[in-house]
Short mmCIF file of C-alpha atoms in Angstrom, two decimals:
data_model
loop_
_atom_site.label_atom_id
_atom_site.label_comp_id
_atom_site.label_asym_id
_atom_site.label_seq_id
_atom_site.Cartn_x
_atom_site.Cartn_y
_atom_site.Cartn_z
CA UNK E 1 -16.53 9.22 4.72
CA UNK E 2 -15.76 9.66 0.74
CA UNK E 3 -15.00 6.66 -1.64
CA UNK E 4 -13.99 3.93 0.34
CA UNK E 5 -9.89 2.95 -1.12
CA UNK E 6 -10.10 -0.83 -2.61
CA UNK E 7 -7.25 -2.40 -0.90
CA UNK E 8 -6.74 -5.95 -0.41
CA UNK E 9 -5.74 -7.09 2.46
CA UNK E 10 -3.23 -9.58 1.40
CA UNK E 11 -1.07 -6.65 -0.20
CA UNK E 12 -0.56 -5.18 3.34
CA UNK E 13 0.90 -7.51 5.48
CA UNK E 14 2.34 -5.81 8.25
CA UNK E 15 -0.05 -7.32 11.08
CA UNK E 16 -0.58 -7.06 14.69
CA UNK E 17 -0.66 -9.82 17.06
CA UNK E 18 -3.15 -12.39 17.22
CA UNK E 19 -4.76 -12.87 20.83
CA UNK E 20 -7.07 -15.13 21.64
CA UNK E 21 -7.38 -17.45 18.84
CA UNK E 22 -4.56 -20.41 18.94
CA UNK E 23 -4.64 -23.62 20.44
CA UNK E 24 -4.46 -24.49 23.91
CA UNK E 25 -3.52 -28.25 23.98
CA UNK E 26 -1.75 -30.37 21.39
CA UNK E 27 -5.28 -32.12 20.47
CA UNK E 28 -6.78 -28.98 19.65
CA UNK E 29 -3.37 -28.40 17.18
CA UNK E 30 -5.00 -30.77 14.77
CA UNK E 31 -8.15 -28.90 13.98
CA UNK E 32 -6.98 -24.90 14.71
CA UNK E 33 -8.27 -21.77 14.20
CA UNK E 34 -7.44 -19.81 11.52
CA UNK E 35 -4.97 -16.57 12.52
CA UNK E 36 -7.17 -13.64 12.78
CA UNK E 37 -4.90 -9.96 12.03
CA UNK E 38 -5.55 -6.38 12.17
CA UNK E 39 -3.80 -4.66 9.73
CA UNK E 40 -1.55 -2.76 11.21
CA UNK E 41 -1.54 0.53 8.09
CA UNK E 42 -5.59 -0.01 8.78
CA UNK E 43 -5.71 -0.43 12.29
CA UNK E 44 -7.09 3.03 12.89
CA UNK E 45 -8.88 5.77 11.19
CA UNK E 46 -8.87 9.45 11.39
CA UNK E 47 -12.11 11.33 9.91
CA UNK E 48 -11.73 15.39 9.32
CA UNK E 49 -14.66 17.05 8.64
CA UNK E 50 -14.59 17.66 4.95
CA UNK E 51 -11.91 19.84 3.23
CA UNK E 52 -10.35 19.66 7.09
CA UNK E 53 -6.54 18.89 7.86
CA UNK E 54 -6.03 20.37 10.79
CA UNK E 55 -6.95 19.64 14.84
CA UNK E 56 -9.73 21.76 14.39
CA UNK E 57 -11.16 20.14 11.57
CA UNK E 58 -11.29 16.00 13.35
CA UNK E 59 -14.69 14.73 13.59
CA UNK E 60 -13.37 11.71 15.62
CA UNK E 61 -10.49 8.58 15.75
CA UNK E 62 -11.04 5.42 16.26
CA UNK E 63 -8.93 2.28 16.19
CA UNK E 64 -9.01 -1.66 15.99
CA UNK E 65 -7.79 -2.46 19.41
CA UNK E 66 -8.03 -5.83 19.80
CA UNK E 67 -9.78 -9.74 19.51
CA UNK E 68 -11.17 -12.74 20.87
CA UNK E 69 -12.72 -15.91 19.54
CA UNK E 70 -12.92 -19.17 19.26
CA UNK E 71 -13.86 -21.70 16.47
CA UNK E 72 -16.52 -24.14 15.29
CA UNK E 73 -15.88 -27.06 13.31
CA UNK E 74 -18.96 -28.73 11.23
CA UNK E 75 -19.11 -31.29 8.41
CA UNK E 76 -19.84 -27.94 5.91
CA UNK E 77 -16.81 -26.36 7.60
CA UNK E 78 -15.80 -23.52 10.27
CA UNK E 79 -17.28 -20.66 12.01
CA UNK E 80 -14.96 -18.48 13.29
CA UNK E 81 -16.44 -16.50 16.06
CA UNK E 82 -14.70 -13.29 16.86
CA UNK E 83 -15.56 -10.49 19.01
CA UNK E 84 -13.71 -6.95 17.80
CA UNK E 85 -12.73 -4.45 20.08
CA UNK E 86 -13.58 -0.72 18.57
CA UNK E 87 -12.42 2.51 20.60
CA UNK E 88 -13.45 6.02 19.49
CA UNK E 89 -12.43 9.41 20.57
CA UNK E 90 -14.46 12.62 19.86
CA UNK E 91 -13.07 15.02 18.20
CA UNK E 92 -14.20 19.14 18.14
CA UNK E 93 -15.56 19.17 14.58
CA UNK E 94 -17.90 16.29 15.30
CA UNK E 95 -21.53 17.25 14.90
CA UNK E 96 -23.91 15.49 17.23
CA UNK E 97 -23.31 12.85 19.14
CA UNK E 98 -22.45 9.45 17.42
CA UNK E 99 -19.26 8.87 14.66
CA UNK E 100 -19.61 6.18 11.50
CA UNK E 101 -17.05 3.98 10.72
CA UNK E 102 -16.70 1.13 7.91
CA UNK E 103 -14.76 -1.96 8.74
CA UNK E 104 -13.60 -5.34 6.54
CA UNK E 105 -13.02 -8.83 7.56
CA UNK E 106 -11.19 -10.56 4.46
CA UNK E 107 -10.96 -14.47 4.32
CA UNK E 108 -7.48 -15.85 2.52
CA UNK E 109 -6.22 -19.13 2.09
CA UNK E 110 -3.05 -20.54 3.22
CA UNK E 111 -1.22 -18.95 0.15
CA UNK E 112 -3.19 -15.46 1.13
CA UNK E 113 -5.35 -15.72 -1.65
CA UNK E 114 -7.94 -13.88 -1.19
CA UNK E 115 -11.69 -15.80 -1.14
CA UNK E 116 -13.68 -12.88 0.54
CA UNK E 117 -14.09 -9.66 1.63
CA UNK E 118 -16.70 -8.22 3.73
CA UNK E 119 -17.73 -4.57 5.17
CA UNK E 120 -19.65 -3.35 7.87
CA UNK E 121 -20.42 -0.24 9.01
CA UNK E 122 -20.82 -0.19 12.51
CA UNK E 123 -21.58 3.64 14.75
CA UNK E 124 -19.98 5.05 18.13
CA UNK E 125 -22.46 7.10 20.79
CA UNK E 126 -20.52 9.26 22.54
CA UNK E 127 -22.16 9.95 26.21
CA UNK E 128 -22.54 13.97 26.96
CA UNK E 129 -19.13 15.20 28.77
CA UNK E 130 -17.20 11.85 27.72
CA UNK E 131 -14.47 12.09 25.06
CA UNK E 132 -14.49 8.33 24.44
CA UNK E 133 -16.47 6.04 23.45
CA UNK E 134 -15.91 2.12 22.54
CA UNK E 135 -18.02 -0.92 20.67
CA UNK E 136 -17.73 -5.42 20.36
CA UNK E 137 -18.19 -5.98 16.61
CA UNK E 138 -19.76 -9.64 17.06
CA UNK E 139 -18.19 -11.55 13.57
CA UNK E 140 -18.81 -14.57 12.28
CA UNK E 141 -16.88 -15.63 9.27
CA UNK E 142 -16.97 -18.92 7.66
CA UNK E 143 -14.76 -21.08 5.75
CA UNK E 144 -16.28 -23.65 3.45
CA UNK E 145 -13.56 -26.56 4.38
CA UNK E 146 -14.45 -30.22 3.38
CA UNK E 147 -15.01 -32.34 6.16
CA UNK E 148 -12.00 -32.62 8.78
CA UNK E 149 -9.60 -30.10 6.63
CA UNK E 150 -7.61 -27.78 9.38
CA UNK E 151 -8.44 -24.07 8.64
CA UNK E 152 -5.13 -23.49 10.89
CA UNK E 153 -3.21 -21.69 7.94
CA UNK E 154 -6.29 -19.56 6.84
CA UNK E 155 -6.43 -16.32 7.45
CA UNK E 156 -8.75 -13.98 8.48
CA UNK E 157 -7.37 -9.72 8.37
CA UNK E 158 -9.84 -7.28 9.61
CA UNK E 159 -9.32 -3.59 9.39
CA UNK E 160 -10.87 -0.10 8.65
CA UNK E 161 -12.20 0.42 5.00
CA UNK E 162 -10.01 3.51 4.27
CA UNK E 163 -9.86 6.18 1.78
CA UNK E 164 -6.32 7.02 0.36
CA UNK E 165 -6.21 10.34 2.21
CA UNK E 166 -6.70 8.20 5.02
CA UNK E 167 -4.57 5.34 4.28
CA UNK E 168 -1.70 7.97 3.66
CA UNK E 169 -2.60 9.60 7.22
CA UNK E 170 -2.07 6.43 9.05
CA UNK E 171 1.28 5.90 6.96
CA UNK E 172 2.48 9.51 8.06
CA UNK E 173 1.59 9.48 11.53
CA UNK E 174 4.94 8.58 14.04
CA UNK E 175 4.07 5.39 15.45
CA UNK E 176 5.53 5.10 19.19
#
């Protein structure tokens, strides 16, 4: 996929929703989750075959679609579990049958300083005669909190480790 682009998450904050991850009664308020984002500029990622710009030339797409979790609260802190939602779609440069794809979940604090940053690289199998394809990343991020701090203005960003010829693709691109 070329050198992955070094961005940090807290530079790009022009997020998608957050499903799945607030609290559902006013006791729960006290000890939140943190709010998990996908980046919207990193939400998806195009991969040409190299030298490739054209229709011809895409290997596959694949975007960030969407989250669930819940968290755990211990005396060394909280486990955020999150579950990613990954769709693919084959392109007609794509050799074989199964696309690679590098991912980040960043931790910030409340003032979106950033404490971590993690990658994964995670693959897609496409089935014979089906032009999609989809994955659960199963994430577990943890903050170190003392015991009974509220992680509820953390933040947690995941999104695709780009290069710049891909960040500036996604930027390009006429969102609908």
């Amino acid at each position: 996929m070329g050198r992955p682009a070094l961005l940090a998450a807290g530079a790009v904050l022009v997020l998608s929703g957050c499903s799945g991850m607030g609290p559902t009664s006013p006791s729960e308020a006290a000890l939140a989750c943190p709010k998990v984002n996908i980046v919207r500029d990193l939400q998806e990622v195009t991969v040409f075959r190299p030298g490739g710009k054209d229709l011809t030339d895409l290997e596959s797409r694949a975007a960030l679609t969407d989250f669930t979790g819940s968290c755990d609260y211990t005396s060394s802190g909280v486990t955020v579990n999150v579950n990613v939602y990954l769709v693919a779609e084959r392109g007609p440069a794509l050799q074989g049958s199964t696309a690679k794809y590098q991912y980040f979940v960043a931790l910030a604090q409340p003032d979106d300083t950033l404490v971590s940053k993690a990658y994964f690289d995670t693959d897609v199998t496409f089935v014979p005669g089906q032009p999609r394809a989809g994955t659960r990343e199963e994430l577990t991020p943890k903050i170190p909190l003392p015991k009974d701090a509220n992680a509820k203005d953390w933040k947690i960003y995941l999104g695709f480790q780009l290069t710049p010829e891909q960040l500036n693709f996604n930027r390009t691109q006429v969102k609908k």
